[in-house]
Short mmCIF file of N, CA, C and O in Angstrom, two decimals:
data_model
loop_
_atom_site.label_atom_id
_atom_site.label_comp_id
_atom_site.label_asym_id
_atom_site.label_seq_id
_atom_site.Cartn_x
_atom_site.Cartn_y
_atom_site.Cartn_z
N MET Y 1 -15.01 -6.61 4.40
CA MET Y 1 -15.40 -5.83 5.53
C MET Y 1 -14.46 -6.14 6.70
O MET Y 1 -14.14 -7.30 6.96
N LEU Y 2 -14.03 -5.10 7.38
CA LEU Y 2 -13.16 -5.27 8.52
C LEU Y 2 -13.98 -5.45 9.79
O LEU Y 2 -14.91 -4.70 10.04
N VAL Y 3 -13.61 -6.44 10.56
CA VAL Y 3 -14.29 -6.69 11.83
C VAL Y 3 -13.27 -6.48 12.94
O VAL Y 3 -12.21 -7.11 12.94
N ILE Y 4 -13.60 -5.59 13.85
CA ILE Y 4 -12.72 -5.30 14.97
C ILE Y 4 -13.44 -5.72 16.25
O ILE Y 4 -14.46 -5.13 16.62
N PRO Y 5 -12.94 -6.75 16.93
CA PRO Y 5 -13.57 -7.15 18.19
C PRO Y 5 -13.27 -6.12 19.28
O PRO Y 5 -12.12 -5.77 19.52
N VAL Y 6 -14.32 -5.60 19.90
CA VAL Y 6 -14.17 -4.62 20.96
C VAL Y 6 -14.61 -5.26 22.27
O VAL Y 6 -15.73 -5.75 22.39
N LYS Y 7 -13.71 -5.26 23.23
CA LYS Y 7 -14.02 -5.86 24.53
C LYS Y 7 -14.89 -4.90 25.33
O LYS Y 7 -14.86 -3.68 25.13
N GLU Y 8 -15.65 -5.46 26.22
CA GLU Y 8 -16.52 -4.64 27.06
C GLU Y 8 -15.68 -3.72 27.94
O GLU Y 8 -14.71 -4.15 28.56
N GLY Y 9 -16.02 -2.45 27.94
CA GLY Y 9 -15.29 -1.48 28.74
C GLY Y 9 -14.05 -0.93 28.05
O GLY Y 9 -13.33 -0.13 28.63
N GLU Y 10 -13.80 -1.36 26.81
CA GLU Y 10 -12.63 -0.88 26.08
C GLU Y 10 -12.90 0.52 25.53
O GLU Y 10 -14.01 0.83 25.09
N ASN Y 11 -11.90 1.33 25.55
CA ASN Y 11 -12.00 2.70 25.08
C ASN Y 11 -12.28 2.73 23.58
O ASN Y 11 -11.68 1.98 22.81
N ILE Y 12 -13.20 3.60 23.15
CA ILE Y 12 -13.56 3.69 21.73
C ILE Y 12 -12.37 4.18 20.89
O ILE Y 12 -12.20 3.79 19.74
N GLU Y 13 -11.54 5.03 21.48
CA GLU Y 13 -10.37 5.54 20.76
C GLU Y 13 -9.38 4.41 20.45
O GLU Y 13 -8.78 4.37 19.39
N ARG Y 14 -9.26 3.48 21.37
CA ARG Y 14 -8.37 2.33 21.15
C ARG Y 14 -8.92 1.45 20.02
O ARG Y 14 -8.17 0.95 19.18
N ALA Y 15 -10.24 1.28 20.00
CA ALA Y 15 -10.87 0.50 18.94
C ALA Y 15 -10.68 1.18 17.58
O ALA Y 15 -10.42 0.52 16.58
N LEU Y 16 -10.81 2.51 17.54
CA LEU Y 16 -10.57 3.24 16.30
C LEU Y 16 -9.13 3.09 15.83
O LEU Y 16 -8.86 2.96 14.63
N LYS Y 17 -8.21 3.13 16.78
CA LYS Y 17 -6.80 2.96 16.45
C LYS Y 17 -6.54 1.59 15.83
O LYS Y 17 -5.83 1.45 14.84
N LYS Y 18 -7.17 0.55 16.41
CA LYS Y 18 -7.06 -0.80 15.86
C LYS Y 18 -7.61 -0.86 14.44
O LYS Y 18 -7.03 -1.47 13.55
N TYR Y 19 -8.77 -0.20 14.26
CA TYR Y 19 -9.41 -0.19 12.94
C TYR Y 19 -8.51 0.48 11.91
O TYR Y 19 -8.31 -0.04 10.81
N LYS Y 20 -7.96 1.63 12.26
CA LYS Y 20 -7.09 2.36 11.32
C LYS Y 20 -5.87 1.54 10.95
O LYS Y 20 -5.47 1.49 9.78
N LYS Y 21 -5.27 0.87 11.94
CA LYS Y 21 -4.08 0.06 11.69
C LYS Y 21 -4.42 -1.11 10.76
O LYS Y 21 -3.70 -1.40 9.80
N LYS Y 22 -5.54 -1.76 11.02
CA LYS Y 22 -5.96 -2.90 10.21
C LYS Y 22 -6.30 -2.44 8.78
O LYS Y 22 -5.97 -3.11 7.80
N PHE Y 23 -6.96 -1.28 8.67
CA PHE Y 23 -7.32 -0.74 7.37
C PHE Y 23 -6.08 -0.41 6.56
O PHE Y 23 -6.01 -0.66 5.36
N GLU Y 24 -5.08 0.16 7.22
CA GLU Y 24 -3.83 0.51 6.53
C GLU Y 24 -3.10 -0.73 6.05
O GLU Y 24 -2.52 -0.74 4.96
N LYS Y 25 -3.12 -1.80 6.84
CA LYS Y 25 -2.45 -3.04 6.46
C LYS Y 25 -3.08 -3.68 5.23
O LYS Y 25 -2.39 -4.36 4.47
N THR Y 26 -4.38 -3.50 5.04
CA THR Y 26 -5.03 -4.10 3.88
C THR Y 26 -4.62 -3.42 2.59
O THR Y 26 -4.70 -4.03 1.53
N GLY Y 27 -4.19 -2.15 2.66
CA GLY Y 27 -3.72 -1.45 1.47
C GLY Y 27 -4.85 -0.91 0.59
O GLY Y 27 -4.65 -0.64 -0.59
N ARG Y 28 -6.03 -0.76 1.14
CA ARG Y 28 -7.18 -0.31 0.34
C ARG Y 28 -6.99 1.13 -0.15
O ARG Y 28 -7.31 1.42 -1.30
N MET Y 29 -6.48 2.02 0.68
CA MET Y 29 -6.32 3.42 0.25
C MET Y 29 -5.30 3.51 -0.87
O MET Y 29 -5.49 4.26 -1.83
N ARG Y 30 -4.20 2.76 -0.77
CA ARG Y 30 -3.21 2.77 -1.84
C ARG Y 30 -3.82 2.28 -3.14
O ARG Y 30 -3.57 2.84 -4.21
N GLU Y 31 -4.63 1.24 -3.04
CA GLU Y 31 -5.30 0.68 -4.22
C GLU Y 31 -6.27 1.68 -4.82
O GLU Y 31 -6.32 1.86 -6.04
N ILE Y 32 -7.03 2.36 -3.98
CA ILE Y 32 -7.99 3.36 -4.47
C ILE Y 32 -7.26 4.50 -5.18
O ILE Y 32 -7.66 4.93 -6.27
N ARG Y 33 -6.19 4.97 -4.58
CA ARG Y 33 -5.41 6.07 -5.19
C ARG Y 33 -4.77 5.62 -6.50
O ARG Y 33 -4.67 6.38 -7.45
N ARG Y 34 -4.31 4.38 -6.53
CA ARG Y 34 -3.66 3.86 -7.74
C ARG Y 34 -4.67 3.75 -8.88
O ARG Y 34 -4.36 4.05 -10.03
N ARG Y 35 -5.90 3.36 -8.57
CA ARG Y 35 -6.92 3.18 -9.60
C ARG Y 35 -7.60 4.49 -10.00
O ARG Y 35 -8.41 4.50 -10.92
N LYS Y 36 -7.30 5.56 -9.30
CA LYS Y 36 -7.95 6.84 -9.55
C LYS Y 36 -7.75 7.29 -10.99
O LYS Y 36 -8.67 7.80 -11.62
N GLU Y 37 -6.55 7.12 -11.50
CA GLU Y 37 -6.31 7.46 -12.90
C GLU Y 37 -5.45 6.38 -13.56
O GLU Y 37 -4.62 5.76 -12.92
N PHE Y 38 -5.68 6.18 -14.82
CA PHE Y 38 -4.99 5.13 -15.57
C PHE Y 38 -3.62 5.62 -16.00
O PHE Y 38 -3.48 6.73 -16.49
N ILE Y 39 -2.61 4.78 -15.81
CA ILE Y 39 -1.25 5.08 -16.28
C ILE Y 39 -0.90 4.05 -17.33
O ILE Y 39 -1.01 2.84 -17.10
N LYS Y 40 -0.52 4.54 -18.50
CA LYS Y 40 -0.18 3.63 -19.58
C LYS Y 40 0.98 2.72 -19.17
O LYS Y 40 1.89 3.15 -18.45
N PRO Y 41 0.98 1.46 -19.64
CA PRO Y 41 2.05 0.54 -19.27
C PRO Y 41 3.44 1.05 -19.67
O PRO Y 41 4.41 0.85 -18.94
N SER Y 42 3.54 1.74 -20.81
CA SER Y 42 4.84 2.25 -21.24
C SER Y 42 5.35 3.33 -20.28
O SER Y 42 6.54 3.39 -19.96
N VAL Y 43 4.46 4.17 -19.79
CA VAL Y 43 4.84 5.21 -18.84
C VAL Y 43 5.24 4.59 -17.50
O VAL Y 43 6.22 5.00 -16.88
N LEU Y 44 4.50 3.58 -17.10
CA LEU Y 44 4.79 2.88 -15.86
C LEU Y 44 6.18 2.23 -15.92
O LEU Y 44 6.97 2.33 -14.97
N MET Y 45 6.49 1.59 -17.04
CA MET Y 45 7.81 0.95 -17.21
C MET Y 45 8.92 2.00 -17.18
O MET Y 45 9.97 1.77 -16.57
N ARG Y 46 8.68 3.13 -17.81
CA ARG Y 46 9.68 4.21 -17.83
C ARG Y 46 9.94 4.71 -16.40
O ARG Y 46 11.10 4.91 -16.01
N GLN Y 47 8.87 4.89 -15.62
CA GLN Y 47 9.02 5.33 -14.24
C GLN Y 47 9.80 4.32 -13.41
O GLN Y 47 10.67 4.70 -12.60
N GLN Y 48 9.54 3.03 -13.63
CA GLN Y 48 10.25 1.99 -12.90
C GLN Y 48 11.73 1.98 -13.26
O GLN Y 48 12.58 1.80 -12.39
N ARG Y 49 12.05 2.18 -14.53
CA ARG Y 49 13.46 2.22 -14.95
C ARG Y 49 14.18 3.41 -14.34
O ARG Y 49 15.33 3.28 -13.89
N ILE Y 50 13.54 4.55 -14.33
CA ILE Y 50 14.14 5.75 -13.74
C ILE Y 50 14.39 5.53 -12.25
O ILE Y 50 15.46 5.86 -11.72
N LYS Y 51 13.40 4.94 -11.57
CA LYS Y 51 13.53 4.67 -10.14
C LYS Y 51 14.66 3.67 -9.87
O LYS Y 51 15.45 3.85 -8.94
N ALA Y 52 14.75 2.64 -10.71
CA ALA Y 52 15.80 1.62 -10.54
C ALA Y 52 17.18 2.25 -10.76
O ALA Y 52 18.13 1.95 -10.03
N GLY Y 53 17.29 3.12 -11.77
CA GLY Y 53 18.56 3.80 -12.02
C GLY Y 53 18.96 4.68 -10.86
O GLY Y 53 20.13 4.73 -10.47
N TYR Y 54 18.00 5.38 -10.29
CA TYR Y 54 18.26 6.24 -9.15
C TYR Y 54 18.76 5.42 -7.96
O TYR Y 54 19.75 5.78 -7.32
N LYS Y 55 18.08 4.30 -7.69
CA LYS Y 55 18.49 3.44 -6.58
C LYS Y 55 19.90 2.90 -6.79
O LYS Y 55 20.72 2.84 -5.87
N GLN Y 56 20.19 2.53 -8.04
CA GLN Y 56 21.51 1.98 -8.34
C GLN Y 56 22.59 3.04 -8.14
O GLN Y 56 23.66 2.75 -7.60
N ARG Y 57 22.32 4.28 -8.57
CA ARG Y 57 23.30 5.35 -8.38
C ARG Y 57 23.52 5.63 -6.90
O ARG Y 57 24.67 5.86 -6.47
N MET Y 58 22.46 5.59 -6.11
CA MET Y 58 22.58 5.82 -4.68
C MET Y 58 23.40 4.73 -4.00
O MET Y 58 24.22 5.00 -3.12
N GLN Y 59 23.19 3.49 -4.41
CA GLN Y 59 23.95 2.38 -3.84
C GLN Y 59 25.41 2.47 -4.22
O GLN Y 59 26.28 2.18 -3.41
N SER Y 60 25.71 2.88 -5.44
CA SER Y 60 27.10 2.96 -5.85
C SER Y 60 27.83 4.10 -5.15
O SER Y 60 29.03 4.03 -4.92
N LYS Y 61 27.10 5.16 -4.78
CA LYS Y 61 27.72 6.26 -4.03
C LYS Y 61 28.06 5.86 -2.61
O LYS Y 61 29.03 6.34 -2.04
N GLU Y 62 27.26 4.97 -2.01
CA GLU Y 62 27.49 4.53 -0.64
C GLU Y 62 28.74 3.68 -0.52
O GLU Y 62 29.40 3.68 0.51
N ILE Y 63 29.06 2.94 -1.54
CA ILE Y 63 30.19 2.00 -1.46
C ILE Y 63 31.49 2.68 -1.62
O ILE Y 63 31.93 3.63 -1.70
#
């Protein structure tokens, strides 16, 4: 559970902004989206290899 200390007289919008920032830092939404559907380990490895190859090609073009 996230606890956001709100000072007396503090704007509610500022408190909401703090809450959203703290919530985003915890990574809960990313985790929920990731768990939404199962991805086989072999598919996940293939995606990582494709991504790594793409990054490597981009780096070699820059040099």
